[in-house]
Amino acid sequence: MGSPLLEVKNLKTYFRTEDGLVKAVDGVSFSLEKGEILGIVGESGSGKSITALTIMGLVQIPPGEIHGGEILFKGRNILALRKSEMRKLRGNEIGMVFQEPMTALNPVYTIGNQIAEAVMLHSDVDRKTAMKRAVEMLERVQIPMAKDVFKRYPHELSGGMRQRAMIAMALCCNPELLICDEPTTALDVTVQAQILKLIDSLRKETGMSVIMITHDLAVVSEIAERVIVMYAGKVLEEGPSSVIFDHPLHPYTEALMKSKPVLGQKKERLYSIRGMVPSPYNRPPGCLFEPRCDCSMKECSQAEPADVIIGNRRVKCIKYCDSKDGNRP
Amino acid sequence: MKRLRMAIALLLIFALAAMTACGGAGKKEGTKKTGGTVTFGTAMDQFGNMDIHYTTAAAPFQAAMQMTEPLIGKDPDGNLFPLLLDEMPEVSEDGLTYSFKLKSGVKFHDGSLLDSGDVKATFEKMLNPKNLSVHAGSITTLIKGAAEYADGKADSISGIEVKDDQNFTITLVSPNASFLNFLSAWQMSIYPAEAATMDGWGTKVFIGTGPYKLKEFEPNSKIVMERFDDYHGGAKKLDSIVFQNMTQNTALMEFEAGNIDLTEVKDTAIISSYLENEEFKDNIVMIEQLGTIALSFNMKMKPFDNPKVREAISIAIDRETIVNKLLKGLGTPAKSFLPKGVLGYDEDLEEFKYDPERAKQLLKEAGYPDGIDVEAITTDTAATTFILQYLAEAFKEANIRMTIQTYDAAGFTDIRNNGKIPMFILTWVSDVGDPNDFMSLYSTPMSQFISNFYENSEYDAQLQKGLTETDLEKRAELYRQLDYKLTRTDYACAPIYHPNAFMLVSKKIKNLRMENCFRLFDAELSE
Amino acid sequence: MMIKYIISRIMQSIIVLIGVTLVTFILVNVVPGDAVSLMLAKRTDQATMDRIRHELGFDRPYTEQYLRFLGNAVRGDFGNSYFEKTPVTEMILRGLKYTVRIALWALLLALALGLGAGIVSAYFHNSLLDRVIMFFSTLGISAPVFWLALLFQIFFGLKLKVLPISGVDKPGSFILPVLTLGITNAASIARISRTSLLEIISQDYIRTAKAKGAGELRVVFKHVLKNAAIPIVTFAGLVVRGLLGGSMLVETVFSIPGFGSLMVSSILTRDIPLMQGCVVYGATIFVLINLLVDLAYSALDPRVRLVKET
Ligand SMILES: Nc1ncnc2c1ncn2[C@@H]1O[C@H](COP(=O)(O)OP(=O)(O)OP(=O)(O)O)[C@@H](O)[C@H]1O
Ligand SMILES: [Mg+2]
């Protein structure tokens, strides 16, 4: 493998609010190879969406501000791109699928219109060609009677259909990177599985890379090759999905695992992590998970632990800082 | 409503103050000049048609007075004179038949000559069974054969007989001393015979014998009249007279801006603020009105069925204070129902004595030792509500607890017609000035019409006598007695004051007298 | 499908109008008290009243009167005004000539000013400019039309003497009435459009549009405006109705012989045929505006169509 498709280095996205500074993304780094699926998990508010939106260049500035870091897409730092260049990238080379398909589609235009718009934005084709392409895309995301659905308005479709349409829209320009921000949370279980399968098969077909954001660990373990675990704007652990959940290194990952609902069983969480996500304002020094951690030590609250690399895994916990296997980056 | 009006009054006073602060441009008095236009700003809400046969609203009358004429005129001092006649008509021995001779050479605006046929046609138009005039009532009771004609039972009015082009007679049902006065009312204006059949009469065409003729009429908007050079009394001086529709407040602003020459001011607060304003105080012109403002009772309702209660209320009214404080002297305290200037008015009568203590005593005698609770009714547009509000306070002194109910005009008319008003402020202004106009209001069954229900056969009989008595001295005495009976014996109503009208008149207008007739036609302009 | 919807809305409107004629008829004829005596509020004797009642057909059975009234109303015939003796329809059209002219210009002004201010305010929201605009719009909303009209008359007419205080036949006569009505309504349009624009801008589908790579102008003109237009059109419908209502006041203050002042004077004088005509014409205009708003609404918002069809 050559250079990665996407490399995020020490990314910091902050929000200035009336109540203070919110460090929504605070030093996130990861990389993504061509054709790879990367899962991002973490509790609500941990900064997953803001990470994705920062990559897309869709963070509102102000109140947001990119406080530092780099996002290298195919070797170029896209944070330094001009607005118009970034616009050419969006929807064209990087596509994105959002969580709530009902509200993510414009209610006053037909599905076809909205997909064709995406086509026309990035290729110099006439309306007819764009519409033909839109129907093709709808077929590709396995929508039956695509020609009919093409003329429908969002509210006339089921949730699963809408999400397929969203995917069709995100993929119509053959992006090299697809970011899915909780694409299945709003859907029921059987439809979830279909959508995930669809994304996976489309990836295989096109060779694109996928970032799959979710707080549903089952989804990640099913589809992603590698996973990063986020908490309070930071990456606490990273590793292959095959091992990370069976042998979590970070107490947070372990706690997340325990709180994972079992597929097919009752929906309520059997276990939830005690305590609350720390307030985004005035964060104390040290590990932010410390107040909720079952194995916290007195050093935990003193300084933020450094990343420790253990084989093909990475973890940010004081437990591993002195480990013989680990070495500091 | 009251508050809104106050606010507007205040605003206007501010505007006035601002104007004076700027220093009004001094107007030069110069040499008299004929011609020119006088513009009158007035509310023409109820003014879609100039045909005064079909309205009782003031504005159409004011316009018609410039364009049409009745057979008999009335000068500013109240004296009758032949207007379309050679001389005053002769009355037969039995007082029933009047012989008229038309002045020769009187032209209508279209150039045709006035003849007896036009007179008869005018009366028949008013009584047209298919399109009855609102003034038909008095005609049908006065003139022989009129009622039959109005009911469609006769082909013509038998009481009006055309002798030749210039001579005709009118025969009455019974002798009536106020008949000539009645003929001088402006609604008795003579139209050409064609008026009855003409399309758009009163809107597109309106023809009379008056000194000004219609040039332009836009309903609810404006009337333009121009000088009629063939006027039988000699052409007047002004080129044209314009009526512009506007509300009171707008009219005041237009006047201050110098865009109109004339407007009536109705709000006492505004009148007095103009009177105190250096620039405008000389523009205010007072016109004595033949009218009375009185508190009228419903004699069928408790406690007003008791004459002692009515007397108590009457003497609990402090008329001096109302006129001096509330009206700022812009009226005359009343001591009778008849106003000064009407036959029968008693110059020497003593004033009503304000005496709340005696009022209390009277109430006690009437069986109300703790005083009475009464309700007065007014409309949301009535200009006299502030008097009720004052009285509600002042009456407490005499143990009279009065509440005020406000209705809209329609609701008020409705309960008035149903005889359900306990007490209200009656505004009675006569257009003719005959004492019968005033005193007959309390006859049977007329008094029902104002929810009063005064029924007194002696009163009615004497009223009838007044109509036939032709000796002025004797007639005056009859009405003097009637008034005394009404207001000082039976206390059927409690007169409060006689109102005056006020106009804002541009200083360039000369010769404007408005008593009895809205004499814009005599006006002249000086620059 | 759209056609089916339009037809059903038109049918609805017709039913509403028939209801209006019935209510008008009942109000005028059945309650309260006697119409003719109200009409001739001044001195008239009973006999004259009876004769006029007969002449106007008020002595016939109510059902017969109503059917005749309805039959004539359908043909736009409300008889002659009692006082003006002119066909009611002719008078109303004469009045509408002024009212519609003022209302249209005022609407145009209100929309241009209101939308402009609303868009600017939303675009620079929370800035000083936004606050200034919103301050004036609050002022404009809370200022009574009557007061504003008076203020304009005093300022432009009396003090500066640049515009006529009242009337319709001087040059510039329509400016103050249009300004009065336009400004008060612009204020509320500015507020509504700012709110709805801000709400739409924060919607998910706007983010989607941006994620597609759409530029700012495209996002605003294609995605934001059409959605924001839905509440704005609804509100504009209200504004038009408000303009017709407001015209009564404004026409009175500025002495304009329009539909509003005609209606007011028909009520003041109890000119029954005119009153009936005014109510029915007024209601027809309201119903038509409602219909137009609903049609515009359903053209803008596909969701409405579905709901109404099923
Ligand atoms: N516009 C903003 N202004 C202030 N704070 C913001 C803003 N947008 C996001 N945040 C904050 O940033 C933090 C991260 O939000 P983000 O949406 O990335 O969480 P998430 O991990 O996607 O959560 P979820 O699972 O609920 O989607 C949160 O604390 C949120 O309150
Ligand atoms: Mg999220």
Coordinates of C-alpha atoms and ligand atoms in Angstrom, one line a residue, chain A residues 13-18 20-25 40-53 59-60 62-64 99 181-182 213-215 230 232-233 277-281 283, chain C residues 207, ligand 1:
Chain A
T13 CA -12.2 21.9 16.0
Y14 CA -13.5 24.2 18.7
F15 CA -16.7 26.2 19.1
R16 CA -16.8 29.5 20.8
T17 CA -20.1 29.8 22.6
E18 CA -21.5 32.3 25.1
G20 CA -17.2 29.2 26.9
L21 CA -15.0 27.3 24.5
V22 CA -16.2 23.8 23.4
K23 CA -13.4 21.6 22.3
A24 CA -15.6 19.3 20.2
V25 CA -12.6 17.7 18.4
I40 CA -15.6 5.5 14.5
V41 CA -17.5 4.8 17.7
G42 CA -18.1 6.7 20.9
E43 CA -20.9 8.0 23.1
S44 CA -23.1 10.8 22.1
G45 CA -21.2 14.1 22.1
S46 CA -17.8 12.6 21.7
G47 CA -17.1 14.5 18.5
K48 CA -17.7 11.9 15.8
S49 CA -19.9 14.1 13.7
I50 CA -17.8 17.2 14.1
T51 CA -14.8 15.2 13.0
A52 CA -16.7 14.1 9.8
L53 CA -18.0 17.6 9.2
V59 CA -18.3 23.3 10.1
Q60 CA -19.9 26.7 10.5
P62 CA -18.0 31.0 13.4
P63 CA -19.0 29.8 15.9
G64 CA -16.6 26.9 15.0
Q99 CA -28.1 10.0 10.0
D181 CA -22.6 9.4 9.9
E182 CA -24.8 6.9 11.6
I213 CA -19.6 6.6 12.2
T214 CA -21.9 4.9 14.7
H215 CA -22.4 4.3 18.4
M230 CA -13.6 8.5 20.6
A232 CA -14.7 13.9 24.6
G233 CA -13.1 14.9 21.4
V277 CA -19.9 12.7 29.9
P278 CA -17.9 15.6 31.3
S279 CA -19.1 19.1 30.7
P280 CA -17.5 20.4 27.5
Y281 CA -16.4 23.6 29.3
R283 CA -12.1 20.5 31.3
Chain C
R207 CA -26.3 20.7 5.1
Ligands
LIG1 N1 -22.4 24.6 16.7 C1 -21.9 24.1 17.9 N2 -21.7 25.0 18.9 C2 -21.3 24.6 20.1 N3 -21.0 23.3 20.4 C3 -21.2 22.4 19.4 C4 -21.7 22.8 18.1 N4 -21.8 21.7 17.4 C5 -21.4 20.6 18.1 N5 -21.0 21.1 19.4 C6 -20.5 20.3 20.5 O1 -19.5 19.4 20.0 C7 -19.6 18.2 20.7 C8 -19.5 17.1 19.7 O2 -20.6 17.0 19.0 P1 -20.8 15.8 17.8 O3 -22.1 16.2 17.1 O4 -19.6 15.7 17.1 O5 -21.1 14.5 18.7 P2 -21.3 13.1 18.2 O6 -20.2 12.2 18.7 O7 -21.6 13.1 16.7 O8 -22.6 12.7 19.0 P3 -23.9 11.8 18.5 O9 -23.6 10.4 18.7 O10 -25.0 12.3 19.5 O11 -24.2 12.2 17.1 C9 -20.8 18.2 21.6 O12 -20.5 18.4 22.9 C10 -21.6 19.3 21.0 O13 -22.3 19.9 22.1

